Coordinates of C-alpha atoms in Angstrom, one line a residue:
Chain A
X1 CA -0.6 17.5 15.9
X2 CA -2.4 20.0 14.2
X3 CA -4.8 21.7 16.1
X4 CA -8.6 20.9 14.7
X5 CA -11.7 23.0 15.4
X6 CA -14.1 21.7 17.9
X7 CA -16.6 20.4 15.8
X8 CA -13.9 17.9 13.9
X9 CA -11.9 17.5 17.1
X10 CA -15.2 15.8 18.7
X11 CA -15.4 13.6 15.6
X12 CA -12.0 12.5 15.9
X13 CA -12.4 11.9 19.6
X14 CA -15.3 9.2 18.7
X15 CA -13.3 8.0 15.4
X16 CA -10.4 7.2 17.8
X17 CA -12.5 5.6 20.3
X18 CA -14.3 3.2 17.7
X19 CA -11.1 2.6 16.0
X20 CA -9.3 1.3 19.2
X21 CA -11.7 -1.6 18.9
X22 CA -10.7 -2.9 15.4
X23 CA -6.7 -3.0 16.6
X24 CA -6.9 -6.3 18.2
X25 CA -8.2 -7.8 15.2
X26 CA -5.4 -6.7 12.9
X27 CA -3.3 -10.0 12.6
X28 CA -6.4 -11.8 12.5
X29 CA -7.6 -10.1 9.7
X30 CA -4.6 -10.0 7.8
X31 CA -4.0 -13.8 8.3
X32 CA -7.6 -14.8 7.2
X33 CA -9.2 -11.7 5.1
X34 CA -12.9 -13.3 6.0
X35 CA -12.7 -12.4 9.5
X36 CA -13.6 -9.0 8.6
X37 CA -17.1 -10.4 8.3
X38 CA -16.4 -11.6 11.9
X39 CA -15.7 -8.2 13.2
X40 CA -18.6 -6.3 11.2
X41 CA -20.5 -5.8 14.3
X42 CA -17.8 -3.3 15.8
X43 CA -19.1 0.2 15.8
X44 CA -15.9 1.6 13.4
X45 CA -17.5 -0.7 10.9
X46 CA -21.2 -1.3 11.3
X47 CA -22.0 2.1 12.3
X48 CA -19.8 3.7 9.8
X49 CA -21.3 1.8 7.5
X50 CA -24.6 3.5 7.9
X51 CA -22.8 6.8 7.5
X52 CA -21.3 8.5 4.2
X53 CA -25.2 8.8 3.1
X54 CA -26.2 12.3 2.3
X55 CA -28.6 14.0 4.9
X56 CA -31.7 13.8 2.8
X57 CA -31.3 9.9 2.7
X58 CA -29.9 9.3 6.1
X59 CA -32.4 9.2 9.2
X60 CA -29.4 7.9 11.5
X61 CA -26.4 10.3 11.3
X62 CA -24.0 10.7 13.8
X63 CA -24.7 12.7 16.2
X64 CA -22.2 13.8 19.2
X65 CA -23.3 16.6 21.7
X66 CA -24.7 19.4 19.8
X67 CA -23.4 18.4 16.2
X68 CA -24.5 16.1 13.5
X69 CA -21.9 14.2 11.0
X70 CA -22.8 12.5 7.8
X71 CA -19.6 12.0 6.8
X72 CA -20.2 13.3 3.4
X73 CA -17.5 16.1 3.3
X74 CA -13.8 15.3 2.6
X75 CA -12.8 17.2 5.5
X76 CA -14.9 15.1 8.0
X77 CA -13.8 11.7 6.3
X78 CA -9.9 12.6 6.5
X79 CA -10.4 13.2 10.1
X80 CA -12.4 10.0 10.4
X81 CA -10.3 7.7 8.4
X82 CA -7.2 8.3 9.9
X83 CA -8.2 6.8 13.1
X84 CA -9.4 3.8 11.1
X85 CA -6.1 3.8 9.3
X86 CA -4.2 4.1 12.2
X87 CA -6.1 1.2 13.7
X88 CA -5.7 -1.2 10.9
X89 CA -6.2 0.2 7.5
X90 CA -6.8 -3.7 6.2
X91 CA -10.1 -4.1 8.4
X92 CA -10.8 -0.4 7.7
X93 CA -11.0 -0.9 3.9
X94 CA -12.7 -4.1 4.3
X95 CA -15.4 -2.4 6.1
X96 CA -19.2 -2.6 4.6
X97 CA -20.9 0.8 3.4
X98 CA -20.3 2.7 0.1
X99 CA -17.4 4.8 1.3
X100 CA -16.2 4.9 -2.7
X101 CA -19.2 4.2 -4.5
X102 CA -21.7 6.1 -2.5
X103 CA -19.7 9.3 -3.5
X104 CA -20.3 8.5 -7.4
X105 CA -23.8 7.8 -6.6
X106 CA -24.1 11.0 -4.6
X107 CA -22.6 13.3 -7.5
X108 CA -24.4 11.4 -10.5
X109 CA -27.6 9.4 -9.2
X110 CA -31.1 10.3 -9.8
X111 CA -33.6 10.3 -6.7
X112 CA -34.4 6.6 -7.3
X113 CA -31.1 5.7 -7.6
X114 CA -30.3 7.2 -4.6
X115 CA -33.0 5.5 -2.7
X116 CA -32.1 2.1 -4.2
X117 CA -28.5 2.5 -3.0
X118 CA -28.5 3.8 0.2
X119 CA -31.8 2.0 0.9
X120 CA -29.5 -1.1 0.7
X121 CA -27.1 0.1 2.6
X122 CA -29.3 1.4 5.6
X123 CA -31.1 -2.0 5.5
X124 CA -28.0 -3.8 7.3
X125 CA -24.1 -3.8 6.7
X126 CA -23.7 -4.3 3.4
X127 CA -20.3 -4.3 1.2
X128 CA -20.0 -2.6 -2.2
X129 CA -17.6 -2.2 -5.1
X130 CA -16.3 0.3 -6.9
X131 CA -14.9 -1.3 -10.1
X132 CA -12.8 1.2 -12.2
X133 CA -9.2 -0.5 -12.4
X134 CA -9.0 -3.0 -15.2
X135 CA -6.0 -5.7 -15.4
X136 CA -4.3 -3.7 -19.0
X137 CA -5.2 0.1 -18.0
X138 CA -5.0 0.5 -14.5
X139 CA -7.0 3.7 -13.3
X140 CA -6.7 4.7 -16.9
X141 CA -10.6 5.4 -17.7
X142 CA -10.0 6.8 -20.9
X143 CA -8.7 3.6 -22.1
X144 CA -10.9 1.3 -20.4
X145 CA -12.1 -1.9 -22.1
X146 CA -14.9 -2.9 -20.6
X147 CA -17.8 -1.6 -22.8
X148 CA -21.7 -1.1 -22.0
X149 CA -23.8 -1.9 -24.6
X150 CA -27.4 -0.5 -25.6
X151 CA -29.6 -2.8 -26.5
X152 CA -31.8 -2.3 -29.7
X153 CA -34.7 -2.5 -27.7
X154 CA -35.1 1.2 -26.2
X155 CA -36.7 0.0 -23.1
X156 CA -34.4 -3.4 -23.0
X157 CA -31.1 -3.8 -20.6
X158 CA -27.8 -2.9 -21.8
X159 CA -25.0 -5.2 -21.5
X160 CA -21.3 -5.1 -19.6
X161 CA -18.8 -7.1 -21.1
X162 CA -15.1 -6.6 -19.6
X163 CA -12.9 -7.2 -16.4
X164 CA -12.2 -5.4 -13.4
X165 CA -9.1 -6.0 -11.1
X166 CA -8.1 -4.8 -7.4
X167 CA -11.5 -4.1 -6.8
X168 CA -12.0 -4.0 -3.1
X169 CA -14.4 -5.9 -1.2
X170 CA -15.0 -7.7 -4.7
X171 CA -16.0 -11.2 -3.0
X172 CA -18.2 -10.0 -0.6
X173 CA -19.9 -7.0 -2.0
X174 CA -23.8 -7.4 -2.9
X175 CA -23.5 -4.8 -5.2
X176 CA -21.6 -1.7 -6.8
X177 CA -20.4 0.6 -9.5
X178 CA -19.0 -0.8 -12.7
X179 CA -17.3 2.1 -14.8
X180 CA -17.5 1.5 -18.6
X181 CA -17.1 3.2 -21.8
X182 CA -20.0 3.5 -24.0
X183 CA -18.3 4.9 -27.0
X184 CA -15.6 6.7 -28.3
X185 CA -14.9 10.6 -27.1
X186 CA -15.5 12.2 -23.7
X187 CA -19.0 11.7 -23.5
X188 CA -18.7 7.9 -24.0
X189 CA -18.8 6.6 -20.5
X190 CA -20.9 5.2 -18.0
X191 CA -21.1 4.7 -14.3
X192 CA -23.6 1.5 -13.8
X193 CA -25.4 0.2 -11.1
X194 CA -24.8 -3.8 -11.2
X195 CA -26.1 -6.1 -8.1
X196 CA -23.3 -9.1 -7.8
X197 CA -26.2 -11.8 -8.3
X198 CA -26.6 -10.6 -11.8
X199 CA -25.9 -13.6 -14.1
X200 CA -22.3 -13.5 -15.6
X201 CA -21.1 -11.6 -13.1
X202 CA -18.1 -13.2 -11.6
X203 CA -15.4 -12.5 -8.9
X204 CA -11.8 -13.9 -8.2
X205 CA -9.8 -12.9 -5.2
X206 CA -6.6 -11.3 -5.6
X207 CA -4.2 -12.1 -2.9
X208 CA -2.1 -8.7 -1.9
X209 CA 1.2 -8.6 0.2
X210 CA -0.6 -6.3 2.6
X211 CA -4.1 -4.8 3.3
X212 CA -5.3 -8.5 3.0
X213 CA -8.9 -7.3 4.9
X214 CA -9.6 -5.1 1.9
X215 CA -10.4 -8.3 -0.2
X216 CA -9.2 -7.3 -3.4
X217 CA -10.6 -9.2 -6.3
X218 CA -11.3 -9.5 -9.9
X219 CA -14.8 -9.0 -11.1
X220 CA -15.5 -10.5 -14.8
X221 CA -18.3 -9.2 -16.5
X222 CA -19.9 -11.6 -19.3
X223 CA -22.7 -10.2 -20.7
X224 CA -24.3 -8.7 -17.8
X225 CA -27.5 -6.9 -17.9
X226 CA -27.9 -3.6 -16.7
X227 CA -31.3 -2.1 -16.7
X228 CA -31.8 1.6 -18.1
X229 CA -32.6 3.0 -14.7
X230 CA -29.6 1.5 -13.2
X231 CA -26.9 3.1 -15.3
X232 CA -26.0 6.4 -13.2
X233 CA -26.8 9.9 -14.5
X234 CA -29.2 8.6 -17.1
X235 CA -31.6 11.5 -16.0
X236 CA -28.5 14.1 -16.7
X237 CA -27.1 15.9 -19.7
X238 CA -24.2 13.9 -21.4
X239 CA -21.7 16.5 -20.2
X240 CA -22.8 16.3 -16.7
X241 CA -22.0 12.4 -16.0
X242 CA -19.4 12.0 -18.3
X243 CA -15.2 12.2 -17.5
X244 CA -15.3 15.1 -16.0
X245 CA -17.8 14.4 -13.5
X246 CA -16.1 11.4 -12.9
X247 CA -13.1 13.4 -12.2
X248 CA -14.7 15.7 -10.0
X249 CA -16.0 12.6 -7.8
X250 CA -12.3 11.5 -7.6
X251 CA -11.2 14.4 -6.6
X252 CA -13.6 13.9 -3.4
X253 CA -12.3 10.9 -2.4
X254 CA -8.8 11.1 -2.9
X255 CA -7.9 13.2 0.4
X256 CA -9.7 10.4 2.0
X257 CA -7.5 7.6 0.7
X258 CA -4.5 9.9 1.3
X259 CA -5.1 10.2 4.7
X260 CA -4.9 6.5 5.0
X261 CA -0.6 6.8 4.6
X262 CA -0.5 9.1 7.3
X263 CA -2.6 7.0 9.4
X264 CA -0.2 3.9 8.8
X265 CA 2.8 6.2 9.4
X266 CA 1.0 7.2 12.9
X267 CA 0.4 3.3 13.4
X268 CA 4.4 2.8 13.3
X269 CA 5.4 5.7 14.9
X270 CA 3.0 5.0 17.9
X271 CA 4.2 1.3 17.9
X272 CA 8.0 2.7 18.4
X273 CA 6.7 4.8 21.0
X274 CA 5.0 1.8 22.9
X275 CA 7.4 -0.3 22.5
X276 CA 10.7 1.2 23.2
X277 CA 9.9 3.1 26.0
X278 CA 13.9 4.1 26.6
X279 CA 15.7 5.8 23.6
X280 CA 19.2 6.9 22.6
X281 CA 19.4 10.7 22.1
X282 CA 20.1 9.9 18.3
X283 CA 16.7 7.4 17.9
X284 CA 15.0 10.3 19.8
X285 CA 15.7 12.7 17.4
X286 CA 14.9 10.3 14.3
X287 CA 11.7 9.6 16.1
X288 CA 10.7 13.2 16.4
X289 CA 11.4 13.8 12.7
X290 CA 9.4 11.3 12.3
X291 CA 6.9 12.7 14.0
X292 CA 7.4 15.7 12.0
X293 CA 6.8 14.4 8.7
X294 CA 3.6 13.0 10.0
X295 CA 2.5 16.3 10.9
X296 CA 3.3 18.1 7.8
X297 CA 1.6 15.5 5.6
X298 CA -1.6 15.5 7.8
X299 CA -1.6 19.5 7.4
X300 CA -1.0 19.1 3.8
X301 CA -4.0 16.7 3.1
X302 CA -6.5 18.7 5.2
X303 CA -5.7 21.6 3.4
X304 CA -6.3 19.5 0.2
X305 CA -9.9 18.1 1.7
X306 CA -10.9 21.7 2.2
X307 CA -9.9 22.5 -1.3
X308 CA -12.4 20.0 -2.7
X309 CA -15.0 20.6 -0.4
X310 CA -14.8 24.2 -1.8
X311 CA -14.4 23.1 -5.3
X312 CA -14.8 19.4 -6.3
X313 CA -12.4 20.3 -9.4
X314 CA -9.4 21.7 -7.4
X315 CA -7.9 18.0 -7.2
X316 CA -4.2 19.1 -7.7
X317 CA -3.6 19.3 -4.1
X318 CA -5.4 16.4 -3.3
X319 CA -2.9 15.0 -6.0
X320 CA 0.5 16.3 -4.1
X321 CA -1.1 15.2 -0.8
X322 CA -1.8 11.6 -2.2
X323 CA 2.0 11.3 -3.6
X324 CA 3.5 12.6 -0.5
X325 CA 1.6 10.4 1.8
X326 CA 2.1 7.4 -0.1
X327 CA 5.9 8.1 0.3
X328 CA 5.5 8.8 4.1
X329 CA 3.8 5.5 4.7
X330 CA 6.8 3.6 3.1
X331 CA 9.4 6.2 4.8
X332 CA 8.2 5.8 8.5
X333 CA 7.3 2.5 8.4
X334 CA 10.6 1.5 7.4
X335 CA 12.3 3.8 9.8
X336 CA 10.3 2.1 12.2
X337 CA 12.1 -1.1 11.9
X338 CA 15.5 0.4 12.8
X339 CA 14.3 0.9 16.3
X340 CA 14.0 -3.0 16.8
X341 CA 17.3 -4.2 15.5
X342 CA 18.0 -7.4 13.4
X343 CA 15.0 -9.6 12.5
X344 CA 12.4 -6.6 13.7
X345 CA 9.9 -8.1 10.6
X346 CA 10.0 -11.6 11.9
X347 CA 9.9 -10.4 15.6
X348 CA 7.2 -7.5 15.4
X349 CA 4.6 -9.1 13.1
X350 CA 2.0 -5.8 13.7
X351 CA 5.0 -3.5 12.4
X352 CA 5.7 -6.2 9.3
X353 CA 2.2 -5.7 8.7
X354 CA 2.1 -2.0 8.9
X355 CA 5.2 -2.0 6.4
X356 CA 3.2 -4.3 4.1
X357 CA 0.2 -2.2 4.4
X358 CA 1.7 0.8 3.8
X359 CA 2.5 0.0 0.0
X360 CA -1.0 -0.4 -0.7
X361 CA -1.3 3.5 -0.4
X362 CA 0.8 4.1 -4.0
X363 CA -2.0 1.9 -5.7
X364 CA -4.9 3.3 -4.5
X365 CA -6.9 5.8 -6.5
X366 CA -3.9 6.4 -8.8
X367 CA -0.3 6.1 -8.1
X368 CA 2.3 8.9 -7.5
X369 CA 3.4 8.7 -11.5
X370 CA -0.2 9.4 -12.2
X371 CA -0.7 11.9 -9.2
X372 CA 2.5 13.9 -10.7
X373 CA 0.8 13.9 -13.7
X374 CA -2.0 15.9 -11.9
X375 CA 0.8 18.2 -10.2
X376 CA 2.2 19.1 -12.9
X377 CA -1.0 20.1 -14.7
X378 CA -2.1 22.1 -12.0
X379 CA 1.4 23.7 -12.0
X380 CA 0.5 24.5 -15.5
X381 CA -2.6 25.8 -14.8
X382 CA -1.5 28.2 -11.8
X383 CA -2.7 25.9 -9.4
X384 CA 0.3 26.3 -6.9
X385 CA 0.8 30.3 -6.7
X386 CA 4.1 30.6 -5.1
X387 CA 3.0 33.6 -3.1
X388 CA -0.5 32.1 -1.9
X389 CA -1.6 32.4 1.4
X390 CA -1.7 29.9 3.9
X391 CA -3.0 26.5 2.5
X392 CA -5.0 25.9 5.5
X393 CA -5.6 29.3 7.2
X394 CA -8.1 27.5 9.8
X395 CA -5.7 25.9 11.7
X396 CA -3.2 27.2 14.1
Chain B
X1 CA 44.4 -6.8 11.5
X2 CA 44.8 -10.2 9.8
X3 CA 41.2 -11.9 9.4
X4 CA 40.7 -15.4 9.0
X5 CA 37.7 -17.7 7.5
X6 CA 36.0 -17.6 4.1
X7 CA 35.9 -13.9 2.7
X8 CA 32.7 -13.4 0.5
X9 CA 33.1 -10.2 -0.4
X10 CA 34.5 -11.2 -4.2
X11 CA 31.3 -13.1 -4.6
X12 CA 29.1 -10.4 -5.2
X13 CA 29.2 -10.5 -8.8
X14 CA 28.3 -14.2 -9.1
X15 CA 25.5 -13.6 -6.6
X16 CA 24.2 -10.7 -8.5
X17 CA 24.3 -13.0 -11.6
X18 CA 22.1 -15.7 -10.5
X19 CA 19.7 -13.2 -8.7
X20 CA 19.3 -11.6 -11.9
X21 CA 19.0 -14.7 -14.4
X22 CA 17.0 -16.7 -12.0
X23 CA 15.4 -14.9 -8.8
X24 CA 15.7 -14.8 -5.1
X25 CA 15.4 -18.7 -4.5
X26 CA 18.1 -19.9 -6.9
X27 CA 20.4 -16.7 -5.4
X28 CA 20.1 -17.8 -1.8
X29 CA 20.6 -21.1 -2.4
X30 CA 24.1 -20.3 -4.0
X31 CA 24.8 -17.4 -1.2
X32 CA 24.4 -19.9 1.3
X33 CA 26.2 -22.6 -0.1
X34 CA 29.3 -20.1 -0.9
X35 CA 29.3 -20.4 3.4
X36 CA 29.8 -24.1 2.9
X37 CA 28.1 -27.2 2.0
X38 CA 24.9 -27.8 4.2
X39 CA 25.4 -24.4 6.2
X40 CA 22.8 -22.1 6.7
X41 CA 24.5 -18.5 7.5
X42 CA 22.4 -16.7 10.6
X43 CA 21.5 -13.1 11.0
X44 CA 23.3 -11.1 14.0
X45 CA 20.0 -12.0 16.3
X46 CA 19.7 -15.6 15.0
X47 CA 17.3 -15.2 11.9
X48 CA 17.8 -17.0 8.6
X49 CA 15.8 -16.6 5.7
X50 CA 16.3 -19.7 2.9
X51 CA 14.3 -21.7 0.3
X52 CA 12.3 -24.5 1.9
X53 CA 15.0 -26.9 0.2
X54 CA 17.8 -25.5 1.7
X55 CA 16.5 -25.4 5.5
X56 CA 15.2 -29.1 4.9
X57 CA 18.7 -29.9 4.0
X58 CA 20.7 -28.2 6.4
X59 CA 23.1 -29.9 8.7
X60 CA 25.0 -27.1 10.4
X61 CA 23.9 -23.3 11.4
X62 CA 26.5 -20.6 11.4
X63 CA 26.2 -17.1 13.3
X64 CA 29.8 -15.3 13.1
X65 CA 32.3 -17.6 13.7
X66 CA 30.1 -20.2 15.6
X67 CA 28.6 -23.2 14.1
X68 CA 26.0 -26.0 15.5
X69 CA 23.8 -28.7 14.2
X70 CA 20.5 -27.9 13.7
X71 CA 18.2 -29.3 16.4
X72 CA 14.7 -29.4 18.1
X73 CA 15.5 -25.7 19.5
X74 CA 15.2 -24.3 15.6
X75 CA 11.9 -22.3 15.3
X76 CA 10.1 -22.2 12.0
X77 CA 8.3 -18.7 11.3
X78 CA 5.7 -17.8 9.1
X79 CA 7.2 -15.4 6.2
X80 CA 3.8 -15.7 4.2
X81 CA 5.7 -16.2 1.0
X82 CA 5.6 -19.4 -0.7
X83 CA 9.1 -21.2 -0.9
X84 CA 10.7 -19.3 1.6
X85 CA 11.4 -20.7 5.2
X86 CA 12.0 -18.2 8.1
X87 CA 14.4 -19.8 11.0
X88 CA 15.1 -18.5 14.5
X89 CA 17.8 -19.8 16.6
X90 CA 19.9 -19.8 19.6
X91 CA 23.6 -20.3 19.9
X92 CA 24.1 -23.1 22.1
X93 CA 26.8 -23.6 24.9
X94 CA 28.1 -26.8 22.7
X95 CA 28.4 -24.3 19.3
X96 CA 32.1 -25.0 17.7
X97 CA 34.1 -22.2 16.8
X98 CA 35.0 -22.2 13.0
X99 CA 36.3 -19.9 10.3
X100 CA 33.8 -16.8 9.8
X101 CA 32.0 -16.5 6.3
X102 CA 33.0 -12.9 6.2
X103 CA 31.6 -10.2 4.0
X104 CA 28.1 -11.7 3.9
X105 CA 26.2 -9.0 3.9
X106 CA 28.4 -7.1 1.0
X107 CA 27.5 -10.4 -1.0
X108 CA 24.0 -9.8 -0.1
X109 CA 23.8 -6.6 -1.5
X110 CA 25.0 -7.9 -4.6
X111 CA 22.3 -10.7 -4.7
X112 CA 19.8 -8.0 -4.0
X113 CA 21.1 -5.6 -6.6
X114 CA 20.8 -9.0 -9.0
X115 CA 17.2 -8.7 -8.1
X116 CA 16.8 -5.2 -8.4
X117 CA 17.9 -5.4 -12.2
X118 CA 15.6 -7.9 -12.8
X119 CA 12.7 -5.9 -11.4
X120 CA 13.2 -3.1 -13.3
X121 CA 13.6 -5.3 -16.7
X122 CA 10.1 -6.6 -15.9
X123 CA 9.1 -3.2 -15.0
X124 CA 10.2 -2.0 -18.4
X125 CA 8.3 -4.7 -20.6
X126 CA 5.3 -4.0 -18.4
X127 CA 5.2 -0.3 -19.0
X128 CA 6.1 -0.8 -22.9
X129 CA 2.8 -2.6 -23.2
X130 CA 0.8 -0.2 -21.3
X131 CA -1.2 3.2 -22.3
X132 CA -2.3 6.2 -20.2
X133 CA -4.1 8.2 -22.9
X134 CA -3.0 7.5 -26.4
X135 CA 0.8 7.2 -25.0
X136 CA 2.7 4.1 -24.2
X137 CA 3.4 4.4 -20.5
X138 CA 7.2 4.2 -21.0
X139 CA 7.2 6.9 -23.3
X140 CA 5.6 9.4 -20.7
X141 CA 8.2 12.0 -19.5
X142 CA 7.0 11.2 -15.9
X143 CA 7.8 7.7 -15.9
X144 CA 10.8 8.2 -18.0
X145 CA 12.1 10.1 -14.9
X146 CA 11.1 7.6 -12.7
X147 CA 13.3 4.9 -14.3
X148 CA 16.0 7.3 -15.1
X149 CA 15.9 7.6 -11.0
X150 CA 16.2 3.7 -10.2
X151 CA 18.9 3.3 -12.9
X152 CA 21.5 5.9 -11.5
X153 CA 20.7 4.6 -7.9
X154 CA 21.5 1.4 -9.4
X155 CA 25.0 2.3 -10.9
X156 CA 25.8 4.1 -7.8
X157 CA 25.0 0.7 -5.8
X158 CA 27.4 -1.2 -8.6
X159 CA 29.8 1.1 -8.2
X160 CA 30.2 0.9 -4.3
X161 CA 30.5 -3.0 -4.7
X162 CA 33.2 -2.7 -7.3
X163 CA 34.7 -0.6 -4.8
X164 CA 34.9 -3.5 -2.3
X165 CA 37.6 -5.6 -1.8
X166 CA 37.6 -9.7 -0.8
X167 CA 36.7 -8.6 2.6
X168 CA 33.9 -6.3 1.6
X169 CA 32.5 -3.2 2.5
X170 CA 32.8 -2.0 6.3
X171 CA 29.5 -2.1 8.3
X172 CA 28.5 1.6 7.9
X173 CA 29.2 1.3 3.9
X174 CA 27.4 -1.5 3.3
X175 CA 24.5 -0.6 5.6
X176 CA 24.1 2.9 3.4
X177 CA 24.3 0.5 0.8
X178 CA 21.3 -1.7 1.5
X179 CA 19.5 1.1 2.5
X180 CA 20.0 2.6 -1.0
X181 CA 19.0 -0.9 -2.4
X182 CA 15.8 -0.7 -0.8
X183 CA 14.6 2.8 -1.6
X184 CA 15.7 2.2 -5.3
X185 CA 13.3 -1.5 -5.7
X186 CA 10.6 1.1 -3.7
X187 CA 10.9 2.9 -6.7
X188 CA 11.0 0.2 -9.1
X189 CA 7.8 -1.8 -7.6
X190 CA 6.0 1.9 -8.1
X191 CA 6.7 1.5 -12.0
X192 CA 4.2 -1.7 -11.8
X193 CA 1.4 -0.1 -10.2
X194 CA -0.7 -2.7 -8.0
X195 CA 0.5 -5.3 -10.3
X196 CA 3.9 -5.0 -8.2
X197 CA 1.8 -5.4 -5.3
X198 CA -0.1 -9.0 -5.9
X199 CA 1.3 -12.1 -4.2
X200 CA 3.3 -14.1 -6.4
X201 CA 4.2 -11.2 -8.6
X202 CA 7.4 -9.2 -9.0
X203 CA 6.8 -7.4 -5.8
X204 CA 7.6 -10.7 -4.2
X205 CA 10.9 -10.3 -5.0
X206 CA 11.4 -7.0 -3.4
X207 CA 9.4 -7.9 0.0
X208 CA 12.1 -11.1 0.2
X209 CA 15.0 -8.7 -0.3
X210 CA 13.6 -6.3 2.1
X211 CA 13.2 -9.6 5.0
X212 CA 16.8 -10.7 4.0
X213 CA 18.1 -6.9 4.8
X214 CA 16.2 -6.9 8.1
X215 CA 16.9 -10.3 8.9
X216 CA 20.6 -10.2 8.2
X217 CA 20.7 -6.5 9.7
X218 CA 22.1 -5.6 6.3
X219 CA 21.4 -2.1 6.7
X220 CA 18.8 0.5 8.2
X221 CA 15.2 -0.4 6.8
X222 CA 15.1 3.5 6.5
X223 CA 15.8 5.2 3.1
X224 CA 18.6 7.5 2.1
X225 CA 17.1 10.9 2.9
X226 CA 15.1 9.2 5.5
X227 CA 15.2 10.5 9.1
X228 CA 18.7 10.5 9.8
X229 CA 20.6 13.7 9.5

């Protein structure tokens, strides 16, 4: 396994300990997604729900020895979330807190908006949503159909209309971020804070083949009122809250999504190790190849995390890591089946679940084809110089 | 060596056609019926995947060249797929020897390829209706490339099947073929984005196709270019 510096290694150890407590519930959550709410007291969920909050708003960060962690950097998140995804991706995605919406609020929110958002998260374990994808346009923000229409009264509420789909925790979230267009052009975008209890806000579950604990759903917005102070970045110049700002935010999120593929792949690999104690030579070689592929991808995405922590606009490596990780999860989980003979998916429900869960990585935060476009664009901009130094020089 | 029994190696075109036209349920019904009326064919570890009605109407279970009547020892396993029943049974001592339904996995490959064609056609319709930026998704070069990859893989599978005689392909060849179908279907379902991951949607047929490959041990679950050198 790729070596970590002592600070991140300590975080990894804590995450692993907490994550292990989630695993026994994995199949229960798969069968009944609402079981997530019954395990929300576990530290892996409850404690994490109060992290990913910037230092100025979080009086209770995670303290391990002489180190303090807020889980605000991509580098911390990839270490932490690999453990969660390895224990159970469905439960992890169904965790309370603001893992995605909180990043947007941090990037675009005013002081008052951050106090409102993070304050609610800290009050008690609370779920949030991140409503970007749409039924007809996926995560193609440029072509979003959801509209935020300003009120004729400058102090009156704007109104949201549209449909969002594949929104995690849609049915259990109390509030979150909804993305919408306000008009044409590169500045015609808005991210808004929306309370799920607002009239005109409705959700419908979307049952998925895997990661059922994520509780994906569709959100219908029918004249949902948005007060002027709930439009994120209203205090910023339009150029600083528009599409470019969103893309930087998504770059920050992408490594943490990508690492979920590594976590699921590792879970399948470890399942083989645990359940097949005696291996033939060819099987052992195959397992070693799987381990090497996992380690290589992990290294790539840790480099991607370091890159966006250094420069949030440097998302090209994160795109490559995301597509690679999605493929890794599929390959390793499918290959793991080979170790258990015919009917492995029926006889090994946890492994079957891992195969199903692995598919989800492809669809989160942009499909591999979208990531390929990002990689291709990065290539044209010279973002992958053949003679560059090591991607991750801090690791041995 | 002279082999006896019903050779299903030549049945793959029919299975392909039914799967393509009508989907997995009708095709699975046809495939089991090809082994004999009322017969449900089990995989090497005693598993079967059949439409609910076929499970209800089964009066014989067959594993290789052994056949017996279903009884209380047959377990029903949850597949999570509406309409699809999984059975698990052990061959009893009083099973009788019958002519084997040979080349089952070759015919199954035809069925899976039919589902694969069906998936791709659906994906093309889907991609032709969606945009990214101002461009129809299907016209994006990266999507064209991905579609072309699937088409070429399907052609390879088809060519391999057409080289099979009445006895079907040998075990290693059919194993590779099923792994290839799994890989190309994964590539195909990726074209659909998250739409392909929703229960009851086009991804469900891919899921069923993979379950079939698993239960009938019709090849490794891993994909070509995977972890075997």
